PDB file of C-alpha atoms and ligand atoms in Angstrom:
ATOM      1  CA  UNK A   1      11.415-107.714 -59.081  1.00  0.00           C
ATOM      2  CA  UNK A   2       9.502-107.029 -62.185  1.00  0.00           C
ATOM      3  CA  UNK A   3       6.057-108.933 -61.921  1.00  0.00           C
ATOM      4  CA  UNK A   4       4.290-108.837 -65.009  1.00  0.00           C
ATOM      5  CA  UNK A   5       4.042-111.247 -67.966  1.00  0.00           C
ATOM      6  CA  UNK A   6       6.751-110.711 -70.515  1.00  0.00           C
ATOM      7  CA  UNK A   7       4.916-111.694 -73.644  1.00  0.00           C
ATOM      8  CA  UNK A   8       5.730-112.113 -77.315  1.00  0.00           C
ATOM      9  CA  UNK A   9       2.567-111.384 -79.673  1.00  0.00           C
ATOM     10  CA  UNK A  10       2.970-112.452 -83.480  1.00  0.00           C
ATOM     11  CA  UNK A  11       0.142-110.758 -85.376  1.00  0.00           C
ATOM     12  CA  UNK A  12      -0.143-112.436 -88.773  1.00  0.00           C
ATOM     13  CA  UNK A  13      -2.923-110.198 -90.153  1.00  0.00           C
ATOM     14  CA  UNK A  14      -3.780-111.766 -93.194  1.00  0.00           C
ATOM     15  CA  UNK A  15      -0.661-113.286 -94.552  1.00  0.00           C
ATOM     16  CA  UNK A  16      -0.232-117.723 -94.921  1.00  0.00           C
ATOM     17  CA  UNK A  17      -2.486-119.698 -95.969  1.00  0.00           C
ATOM     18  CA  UNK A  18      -3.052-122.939 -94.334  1.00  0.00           C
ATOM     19  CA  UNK A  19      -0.130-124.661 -96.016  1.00  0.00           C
ATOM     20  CA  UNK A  20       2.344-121.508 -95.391  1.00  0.00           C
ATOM     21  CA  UNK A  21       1.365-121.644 -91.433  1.00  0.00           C
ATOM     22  CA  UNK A  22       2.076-125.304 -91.580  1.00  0.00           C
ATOM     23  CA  UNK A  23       5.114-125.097 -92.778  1.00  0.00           C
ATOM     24  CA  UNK A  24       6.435-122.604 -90.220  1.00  0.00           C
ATOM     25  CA  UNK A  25       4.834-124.481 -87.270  1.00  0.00           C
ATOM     26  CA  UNK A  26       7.113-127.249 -88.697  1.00  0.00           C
ATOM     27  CA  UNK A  27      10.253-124.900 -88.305  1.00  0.00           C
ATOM     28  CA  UNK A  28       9.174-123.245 -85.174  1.00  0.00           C
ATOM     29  CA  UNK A  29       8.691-126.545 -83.287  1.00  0.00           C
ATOM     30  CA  UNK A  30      12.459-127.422 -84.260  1.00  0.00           C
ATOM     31  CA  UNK A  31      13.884-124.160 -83.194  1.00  0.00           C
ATOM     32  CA  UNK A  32      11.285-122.661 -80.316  1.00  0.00           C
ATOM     33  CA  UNK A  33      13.763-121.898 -77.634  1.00  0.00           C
ATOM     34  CA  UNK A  34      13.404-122.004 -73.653  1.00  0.00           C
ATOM     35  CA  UNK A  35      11.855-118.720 -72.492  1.00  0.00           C
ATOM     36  CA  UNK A  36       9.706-117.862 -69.831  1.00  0.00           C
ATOM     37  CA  UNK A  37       8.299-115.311 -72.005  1.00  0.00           C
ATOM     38  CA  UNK A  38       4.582-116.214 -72.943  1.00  0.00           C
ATOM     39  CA  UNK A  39       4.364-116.755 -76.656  1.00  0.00           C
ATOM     40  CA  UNK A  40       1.076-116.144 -78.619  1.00  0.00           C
ATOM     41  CA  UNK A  41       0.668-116.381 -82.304  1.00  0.00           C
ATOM     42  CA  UNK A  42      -2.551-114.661 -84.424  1.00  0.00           C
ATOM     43  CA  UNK A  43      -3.047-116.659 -87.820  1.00  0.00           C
ATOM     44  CA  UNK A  44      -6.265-115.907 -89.789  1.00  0.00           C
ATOM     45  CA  UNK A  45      -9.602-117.266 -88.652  1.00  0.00           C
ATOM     46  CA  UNK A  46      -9.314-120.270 -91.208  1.00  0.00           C
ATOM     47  CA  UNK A  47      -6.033-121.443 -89.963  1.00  0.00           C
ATOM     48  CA  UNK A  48      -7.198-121.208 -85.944  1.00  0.00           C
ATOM     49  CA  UNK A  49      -8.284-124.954 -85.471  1.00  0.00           C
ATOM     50  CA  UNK A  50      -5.390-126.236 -87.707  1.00  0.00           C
ATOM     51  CA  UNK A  51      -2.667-124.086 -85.561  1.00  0.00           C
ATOM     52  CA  UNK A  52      -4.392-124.838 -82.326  1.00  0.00           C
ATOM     53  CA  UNK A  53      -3.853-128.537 -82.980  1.00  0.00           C
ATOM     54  CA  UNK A  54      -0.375-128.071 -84.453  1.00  0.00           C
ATOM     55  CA  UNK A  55       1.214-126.585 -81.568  1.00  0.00           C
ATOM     56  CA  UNK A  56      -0.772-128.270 -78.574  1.00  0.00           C
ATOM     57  CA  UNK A  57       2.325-129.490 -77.377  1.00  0.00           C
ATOM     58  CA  UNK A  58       4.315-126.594 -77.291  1.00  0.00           C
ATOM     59  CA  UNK A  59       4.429-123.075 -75.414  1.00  0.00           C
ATOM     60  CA  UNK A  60       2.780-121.387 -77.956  1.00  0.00           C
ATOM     61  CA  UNK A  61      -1.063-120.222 -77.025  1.00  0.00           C
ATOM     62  CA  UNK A  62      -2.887-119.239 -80.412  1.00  0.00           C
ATOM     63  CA  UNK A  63      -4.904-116.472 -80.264  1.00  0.00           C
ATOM     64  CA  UNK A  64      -7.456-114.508 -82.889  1.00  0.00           C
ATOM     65  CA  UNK A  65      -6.772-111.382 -84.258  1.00  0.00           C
ATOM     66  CA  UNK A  66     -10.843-109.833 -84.199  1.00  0.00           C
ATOM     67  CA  UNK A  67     -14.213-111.185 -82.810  1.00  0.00           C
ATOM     68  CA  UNK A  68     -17.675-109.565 -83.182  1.00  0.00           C
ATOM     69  CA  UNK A  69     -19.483-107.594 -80.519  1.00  0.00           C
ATOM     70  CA  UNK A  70     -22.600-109.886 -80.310  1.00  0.00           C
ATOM     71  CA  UNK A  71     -22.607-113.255 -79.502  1.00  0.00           C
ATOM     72  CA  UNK A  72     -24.063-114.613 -82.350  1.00  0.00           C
ATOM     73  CA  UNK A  73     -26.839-113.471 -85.127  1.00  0.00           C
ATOM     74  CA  UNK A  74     -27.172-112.152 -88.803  1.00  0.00           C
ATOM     75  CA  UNK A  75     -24.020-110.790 -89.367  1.00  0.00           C
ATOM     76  CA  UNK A  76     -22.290-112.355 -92.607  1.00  0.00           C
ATOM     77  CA  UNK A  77     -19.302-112.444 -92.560  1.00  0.00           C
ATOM     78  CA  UNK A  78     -18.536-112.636 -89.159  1.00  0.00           C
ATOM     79  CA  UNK A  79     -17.085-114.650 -85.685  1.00  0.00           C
ATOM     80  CA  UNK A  80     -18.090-114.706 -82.836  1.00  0.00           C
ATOM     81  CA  UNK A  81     -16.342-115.267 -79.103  1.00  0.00           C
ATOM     82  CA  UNK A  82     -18.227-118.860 -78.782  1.00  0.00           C
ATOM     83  CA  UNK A  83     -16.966-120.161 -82.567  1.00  0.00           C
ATOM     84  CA  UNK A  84     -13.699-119.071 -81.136  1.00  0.00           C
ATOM     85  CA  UNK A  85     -13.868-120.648 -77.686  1.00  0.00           C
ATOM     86  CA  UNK A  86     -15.004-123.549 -79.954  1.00  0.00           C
ATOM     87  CA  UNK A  87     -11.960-124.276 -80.939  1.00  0.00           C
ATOM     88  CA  UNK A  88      -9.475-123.635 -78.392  1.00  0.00           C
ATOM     89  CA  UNK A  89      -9.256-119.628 -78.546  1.00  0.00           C
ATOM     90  CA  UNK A  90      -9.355-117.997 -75.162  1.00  0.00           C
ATOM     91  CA  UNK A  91      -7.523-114.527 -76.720  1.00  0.00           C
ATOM     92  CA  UNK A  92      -8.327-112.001 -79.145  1.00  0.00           C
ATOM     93  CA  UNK A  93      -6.603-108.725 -80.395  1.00  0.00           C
ATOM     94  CA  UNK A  94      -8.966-105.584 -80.123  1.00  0.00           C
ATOM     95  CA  UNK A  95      -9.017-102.317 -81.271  1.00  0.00           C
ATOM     96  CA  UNK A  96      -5.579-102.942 -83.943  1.00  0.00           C
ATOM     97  CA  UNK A  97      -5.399 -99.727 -85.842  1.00  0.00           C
ATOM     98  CA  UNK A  98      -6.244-101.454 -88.995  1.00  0.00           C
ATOM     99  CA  UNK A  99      -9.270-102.603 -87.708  1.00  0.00           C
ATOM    100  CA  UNK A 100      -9.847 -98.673 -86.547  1.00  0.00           C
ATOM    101  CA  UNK A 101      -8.620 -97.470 -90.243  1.00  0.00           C
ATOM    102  CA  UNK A 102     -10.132 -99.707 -92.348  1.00  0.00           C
ATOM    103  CA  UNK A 103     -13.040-101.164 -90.634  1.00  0.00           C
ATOM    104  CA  UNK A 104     -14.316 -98.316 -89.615  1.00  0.00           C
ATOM    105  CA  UNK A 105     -13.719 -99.313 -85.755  1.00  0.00           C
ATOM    106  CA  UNK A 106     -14.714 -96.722 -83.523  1.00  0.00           C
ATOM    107  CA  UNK A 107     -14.419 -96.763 -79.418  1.00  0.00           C
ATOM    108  CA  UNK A 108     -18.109 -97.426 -78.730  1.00  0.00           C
ATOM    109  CA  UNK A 109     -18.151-100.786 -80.869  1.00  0.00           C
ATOM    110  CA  UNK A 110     -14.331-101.338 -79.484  1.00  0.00           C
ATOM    111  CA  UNK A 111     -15.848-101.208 -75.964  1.00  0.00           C
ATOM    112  CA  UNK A 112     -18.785-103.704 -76.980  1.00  0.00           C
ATOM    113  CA  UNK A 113     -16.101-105.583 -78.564  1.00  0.00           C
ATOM    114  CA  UNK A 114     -14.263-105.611 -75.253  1.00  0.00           C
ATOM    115  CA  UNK A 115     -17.080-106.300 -72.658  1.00  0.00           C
ATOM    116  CA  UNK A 116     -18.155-108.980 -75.524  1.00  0.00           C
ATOM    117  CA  UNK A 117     -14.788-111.105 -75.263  1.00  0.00           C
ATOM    118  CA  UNK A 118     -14.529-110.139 -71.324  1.00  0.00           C
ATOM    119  CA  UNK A 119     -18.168-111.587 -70.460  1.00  0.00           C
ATOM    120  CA  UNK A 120     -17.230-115.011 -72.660  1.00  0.00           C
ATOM    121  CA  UNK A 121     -13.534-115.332 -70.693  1.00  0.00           C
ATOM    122  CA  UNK A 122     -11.527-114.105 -72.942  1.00  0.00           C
ATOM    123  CA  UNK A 123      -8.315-112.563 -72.532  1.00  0.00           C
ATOM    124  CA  UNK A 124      -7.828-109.229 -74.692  1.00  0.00           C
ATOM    125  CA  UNK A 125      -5.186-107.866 -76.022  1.00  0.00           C
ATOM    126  CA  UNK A 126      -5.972-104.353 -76.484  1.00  0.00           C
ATOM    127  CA  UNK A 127      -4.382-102.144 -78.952  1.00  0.00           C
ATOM    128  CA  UNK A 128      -3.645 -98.215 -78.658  1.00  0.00           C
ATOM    129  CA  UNK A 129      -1.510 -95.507 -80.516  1.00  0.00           C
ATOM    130  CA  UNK A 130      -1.613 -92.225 -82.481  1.00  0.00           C
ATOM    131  CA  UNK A 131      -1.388 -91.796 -86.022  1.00  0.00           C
ATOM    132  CA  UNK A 132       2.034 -89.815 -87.188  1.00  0.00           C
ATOM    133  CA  UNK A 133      -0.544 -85.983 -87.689  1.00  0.00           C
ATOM    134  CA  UNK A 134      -0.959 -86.728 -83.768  1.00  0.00           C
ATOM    135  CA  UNK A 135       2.039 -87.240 -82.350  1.00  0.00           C
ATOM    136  CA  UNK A 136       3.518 -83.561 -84.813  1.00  0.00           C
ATOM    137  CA  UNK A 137       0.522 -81.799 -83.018  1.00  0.00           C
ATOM    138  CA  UNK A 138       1.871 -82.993 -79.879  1.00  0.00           C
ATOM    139  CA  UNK A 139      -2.001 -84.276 -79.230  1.00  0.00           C
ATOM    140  CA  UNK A 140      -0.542 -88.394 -79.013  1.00  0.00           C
ATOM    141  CA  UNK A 141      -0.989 -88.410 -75.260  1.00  0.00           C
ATOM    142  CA  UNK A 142      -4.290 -87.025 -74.943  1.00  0.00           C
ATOM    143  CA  UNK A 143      -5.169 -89.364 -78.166  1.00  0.00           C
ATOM    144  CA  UNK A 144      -3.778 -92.374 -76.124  1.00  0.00           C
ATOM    145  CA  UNK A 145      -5.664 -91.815 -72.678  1.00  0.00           C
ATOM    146  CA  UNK A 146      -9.079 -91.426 -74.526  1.00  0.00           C
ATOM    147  CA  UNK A 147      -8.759 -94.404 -76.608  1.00  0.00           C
ATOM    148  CA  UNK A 148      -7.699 -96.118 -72.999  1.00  0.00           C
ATOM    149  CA  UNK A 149     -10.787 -94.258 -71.126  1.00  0.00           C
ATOM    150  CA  UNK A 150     -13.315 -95.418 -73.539  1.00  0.00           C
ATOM    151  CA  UNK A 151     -12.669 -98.859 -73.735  1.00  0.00           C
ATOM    152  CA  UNK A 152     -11.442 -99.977 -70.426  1.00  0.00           C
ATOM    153  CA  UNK A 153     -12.183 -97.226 -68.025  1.00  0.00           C
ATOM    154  CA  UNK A 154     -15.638 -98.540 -66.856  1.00  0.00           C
ATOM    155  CA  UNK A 155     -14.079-101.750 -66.267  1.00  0.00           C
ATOM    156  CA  UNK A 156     -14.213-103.800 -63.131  1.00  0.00           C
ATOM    157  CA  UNK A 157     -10.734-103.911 -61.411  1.00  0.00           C
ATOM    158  CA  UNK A 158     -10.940-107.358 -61.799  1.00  0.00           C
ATOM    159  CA  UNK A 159     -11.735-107.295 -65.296  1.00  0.00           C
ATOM    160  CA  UNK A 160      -7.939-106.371 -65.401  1.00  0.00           C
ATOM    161  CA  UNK A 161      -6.526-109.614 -64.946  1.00  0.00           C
ATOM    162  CA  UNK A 162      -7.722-110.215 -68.684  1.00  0.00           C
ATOM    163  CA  UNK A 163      -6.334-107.492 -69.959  1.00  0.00           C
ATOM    164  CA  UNK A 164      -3.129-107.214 -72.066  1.00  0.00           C
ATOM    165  CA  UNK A 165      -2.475-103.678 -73.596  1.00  0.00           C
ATOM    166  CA  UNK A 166      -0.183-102.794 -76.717  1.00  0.00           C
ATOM    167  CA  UNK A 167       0.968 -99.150 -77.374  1.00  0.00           C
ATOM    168  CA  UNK A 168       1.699 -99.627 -81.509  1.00  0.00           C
ATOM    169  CA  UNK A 169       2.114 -95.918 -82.908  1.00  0.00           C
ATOM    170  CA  UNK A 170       0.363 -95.917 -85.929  1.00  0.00           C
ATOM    171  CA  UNK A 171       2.941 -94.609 -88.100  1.00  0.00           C
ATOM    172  CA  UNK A 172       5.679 -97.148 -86.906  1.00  0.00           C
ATOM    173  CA  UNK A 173       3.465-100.048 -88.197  1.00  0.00           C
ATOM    174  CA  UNK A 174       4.429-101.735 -91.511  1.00  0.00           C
ATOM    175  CA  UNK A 175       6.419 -98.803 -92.087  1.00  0.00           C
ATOM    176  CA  UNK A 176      10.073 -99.787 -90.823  1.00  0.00           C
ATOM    177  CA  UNK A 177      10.331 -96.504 -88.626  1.00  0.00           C
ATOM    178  CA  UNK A 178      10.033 -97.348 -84.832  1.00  0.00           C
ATOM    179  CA  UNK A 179       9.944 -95.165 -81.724  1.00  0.00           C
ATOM    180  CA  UNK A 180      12.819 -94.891 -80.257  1.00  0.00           C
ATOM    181  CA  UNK A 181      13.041 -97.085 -76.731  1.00  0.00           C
ATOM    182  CA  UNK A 182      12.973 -93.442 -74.933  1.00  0.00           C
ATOM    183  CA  UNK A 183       9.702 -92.226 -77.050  1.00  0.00           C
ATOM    184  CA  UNK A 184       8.058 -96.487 -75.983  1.00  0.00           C
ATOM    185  CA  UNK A 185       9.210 -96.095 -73.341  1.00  0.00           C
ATOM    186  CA  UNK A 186       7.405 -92.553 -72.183  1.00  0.00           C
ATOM    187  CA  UNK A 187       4.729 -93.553 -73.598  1.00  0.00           C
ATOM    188  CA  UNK A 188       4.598 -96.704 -71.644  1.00  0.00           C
ATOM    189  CA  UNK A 189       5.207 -95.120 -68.039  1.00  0.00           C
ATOM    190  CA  UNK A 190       2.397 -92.225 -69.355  1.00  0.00           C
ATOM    191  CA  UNK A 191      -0.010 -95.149 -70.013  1.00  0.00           C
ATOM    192  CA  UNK A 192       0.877 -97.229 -66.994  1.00  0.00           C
ATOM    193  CA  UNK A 193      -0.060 -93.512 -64.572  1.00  0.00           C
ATOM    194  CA  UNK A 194      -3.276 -93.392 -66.116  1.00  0.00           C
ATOM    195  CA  UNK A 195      -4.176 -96.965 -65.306  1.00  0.00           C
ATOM    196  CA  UNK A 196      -2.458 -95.983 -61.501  1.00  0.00           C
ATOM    197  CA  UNK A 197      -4.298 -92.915 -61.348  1.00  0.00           C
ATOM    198  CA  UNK A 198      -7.687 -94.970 -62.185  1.00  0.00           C
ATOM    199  CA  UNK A 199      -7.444 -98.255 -61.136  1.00  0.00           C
ATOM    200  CA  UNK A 200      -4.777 -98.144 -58.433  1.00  0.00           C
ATOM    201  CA  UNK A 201      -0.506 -99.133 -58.134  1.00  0.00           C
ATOM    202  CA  UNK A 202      -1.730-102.552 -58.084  1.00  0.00           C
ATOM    203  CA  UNK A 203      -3.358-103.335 -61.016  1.00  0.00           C
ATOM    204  CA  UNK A 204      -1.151-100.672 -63.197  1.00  0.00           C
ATOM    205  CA  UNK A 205       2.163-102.878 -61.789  1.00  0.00           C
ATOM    206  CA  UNK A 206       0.683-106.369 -63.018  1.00  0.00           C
ATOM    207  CA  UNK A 207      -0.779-105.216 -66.636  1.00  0.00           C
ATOM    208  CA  UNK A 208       1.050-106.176 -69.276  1.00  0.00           C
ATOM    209  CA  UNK A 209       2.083-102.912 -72.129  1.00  0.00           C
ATOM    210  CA  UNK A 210       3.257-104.371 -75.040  1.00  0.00           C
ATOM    211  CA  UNK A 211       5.246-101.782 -77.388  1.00  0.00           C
ATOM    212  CA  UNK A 212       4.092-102.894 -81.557  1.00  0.00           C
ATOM    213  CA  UNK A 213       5.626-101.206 -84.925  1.00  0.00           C
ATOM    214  CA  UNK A 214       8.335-102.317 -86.629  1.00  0.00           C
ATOM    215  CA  UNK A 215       9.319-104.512 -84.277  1.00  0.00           C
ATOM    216  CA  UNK A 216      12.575-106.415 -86.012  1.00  0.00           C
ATOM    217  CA  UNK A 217      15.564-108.670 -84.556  1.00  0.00           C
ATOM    218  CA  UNK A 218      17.902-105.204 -84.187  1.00  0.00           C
ATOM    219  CA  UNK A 219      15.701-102.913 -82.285  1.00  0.00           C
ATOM    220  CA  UNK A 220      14.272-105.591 -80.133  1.00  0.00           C
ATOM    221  CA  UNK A 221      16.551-105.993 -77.278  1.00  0.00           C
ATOM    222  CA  UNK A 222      16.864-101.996 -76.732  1.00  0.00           C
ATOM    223  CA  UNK A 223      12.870-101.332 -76.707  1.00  0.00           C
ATOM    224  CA  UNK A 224      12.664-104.572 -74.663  1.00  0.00           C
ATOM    225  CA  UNK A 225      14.911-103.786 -71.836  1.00  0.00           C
ATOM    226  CA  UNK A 226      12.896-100.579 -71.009  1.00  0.00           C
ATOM    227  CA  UNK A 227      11.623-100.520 -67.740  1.00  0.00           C
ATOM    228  CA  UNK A 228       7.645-100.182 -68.373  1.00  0.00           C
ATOM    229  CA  UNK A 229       7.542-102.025 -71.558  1.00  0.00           C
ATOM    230  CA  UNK A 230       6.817-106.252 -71.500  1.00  0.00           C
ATOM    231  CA  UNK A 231       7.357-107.272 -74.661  1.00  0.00           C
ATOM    232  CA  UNK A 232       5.874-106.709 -78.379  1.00  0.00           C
ATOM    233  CA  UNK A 233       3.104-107.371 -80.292  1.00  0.00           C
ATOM    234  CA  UNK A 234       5.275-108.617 -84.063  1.00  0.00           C
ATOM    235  CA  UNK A 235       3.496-108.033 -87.116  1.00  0.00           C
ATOM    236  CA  UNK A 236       5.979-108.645 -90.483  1.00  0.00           C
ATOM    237  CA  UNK A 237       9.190-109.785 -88.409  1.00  0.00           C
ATOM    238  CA  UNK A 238       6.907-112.583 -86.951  1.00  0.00           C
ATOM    239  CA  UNK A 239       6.412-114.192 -90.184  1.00  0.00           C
ATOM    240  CA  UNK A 240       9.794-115.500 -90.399  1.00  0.00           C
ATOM    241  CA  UNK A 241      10.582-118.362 -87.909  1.00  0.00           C
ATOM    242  CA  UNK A 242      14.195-117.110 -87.542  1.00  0.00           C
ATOM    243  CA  UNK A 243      13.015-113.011 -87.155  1.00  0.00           C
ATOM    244  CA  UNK A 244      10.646-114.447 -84.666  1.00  0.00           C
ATOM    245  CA  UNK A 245      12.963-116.740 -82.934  1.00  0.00           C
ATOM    246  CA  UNK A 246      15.377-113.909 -82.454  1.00  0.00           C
ATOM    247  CA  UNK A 247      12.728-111.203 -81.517  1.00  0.00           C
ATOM    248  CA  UNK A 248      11.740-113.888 -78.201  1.00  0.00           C
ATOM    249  CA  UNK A 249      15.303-114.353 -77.651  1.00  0.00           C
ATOM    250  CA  UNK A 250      15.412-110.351 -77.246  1.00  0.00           C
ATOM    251  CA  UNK A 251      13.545-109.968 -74.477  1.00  0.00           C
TER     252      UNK A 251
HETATM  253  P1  LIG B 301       4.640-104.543 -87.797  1.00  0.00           P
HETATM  254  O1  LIG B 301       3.137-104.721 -87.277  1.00  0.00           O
HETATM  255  O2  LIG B 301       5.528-105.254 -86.810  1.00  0.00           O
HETATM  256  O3  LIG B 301       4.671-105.145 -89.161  1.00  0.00           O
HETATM  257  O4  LIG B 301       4.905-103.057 -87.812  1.00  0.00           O
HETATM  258  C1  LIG B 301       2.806-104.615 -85.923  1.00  0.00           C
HETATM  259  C2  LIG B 301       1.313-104.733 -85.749  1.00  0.00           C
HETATM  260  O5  LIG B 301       0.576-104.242 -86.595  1.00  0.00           O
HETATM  261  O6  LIG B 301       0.819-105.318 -84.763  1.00  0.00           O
END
């Protein structure tokens, strides 16, 4: 028997406004099937306390998609893990490539970021993957087990329990090209030894390893059924109620 979570992640980056995510909660509600799978939806920061509210009575947790490092201070701009506790957050997305690309996200302040969320009980969903000039120098897996080593390696095993990890290959996100199940899948059981070889057989067989990129309604079910991957973090295909609806109905 397979233990871990099988968990559907919709990241929304910064697409609908408050009237857009409305309207989809309205759709979703009508057609959110029975699944066991645990489903978790990341709208922007100004539509947390309205989506929180909107979907209290359904399976859907909703989660953030960034927090700061500190707990609170002079940083404009910013959120931290209490505001988000505040209302009704208890998980965040960490360490998303576009945060790493764009924002200038590096492992030290993606470790801070981490321990930050960790020591406030929050659950993290931790993101991890090589850009396409990796995986061609054949570096990806050495790429992937230092961005797992410096965030979560000093980690206490029970720490772990928090932990949600998603392998998105840089150069399958937004772009329409996905691995192929057997290069997730790899990936996956190469990710899943590291955590065995550090942390032991137990935690590595209850953790969670999401597979994100391009994620769509006809690639789903064959990246889904692979033995070492538990589901997908969605970025575009999540922002239509049907593409969703058939993406949790793939796994
Ligand atoms: P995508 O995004 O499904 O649009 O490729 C995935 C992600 O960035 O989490």
């Amino acid at each position: 028997m397979n233990p871990r979570k099988k968990i559907i992640a919709a990241n929304w980056k910064m697409f609908k406004d408050l009237a857009e995510a409305n309207e989809f909660f309205k759709l979703l509600i009508e057609k959110i099937p029975n699944t066991k799978t645990q489903l978790l939806i990341a709208p922007s920061f100004t539509n947390l306390w309205h989506a929180f509210e909107a979907t209290r009575e359904f399976p859907v947790e909703i989660i953030a998609q960034n927090v700061h490092q500190e707990n609170q201070g002079a940083f404009t701009g910013e959120i931290s893990a209490a505001m988000l506790k505040s209302v009704g957050i208890k998980t965040v997305i960490i360490g998303h490539s576009e945060r790493r690309e764009y924002f200038g996200e590096d492992d030290t302040l993606l470790k801070a970021k981490v321990k930050t969320a960790l020591k406030n009980d929050m659950k993290v969903i931790f993101c991890i993957g090589e850009k396409l000039e990796q995986r061609k120098a054949n570096t990806h897996f050495n790429l992937v087990k230092n961005q797992l080593q410096s965030a979560l390696f000093d980690l206490e095993k029970s720490d772990w329990n928090q932990i949600v990890l998603a392998y998105e290959p840089v150069w399958a996100i937004g772009t329409g090209e996905t691995a192929s199940p057997e290069q997730a899948q790899e990936m996956h059981l190469f990710i899943r030894k590291e955590i065995v070889a550090k942390f032991g057989e137990e935690i590595a067989n209850q953790i969670s390893i999401l597979y994100g990129g391009s994620v769509k309604p006809n690639n789903a079910k064959s990246l889904f059924s692979q033995p070492d991957i538990d589901g997908g973090l969605v970025g575009g295909a999540s922002l239509e109620v049907d593409s969703f609806i058939d993406i949790i109905k793939a796994v």
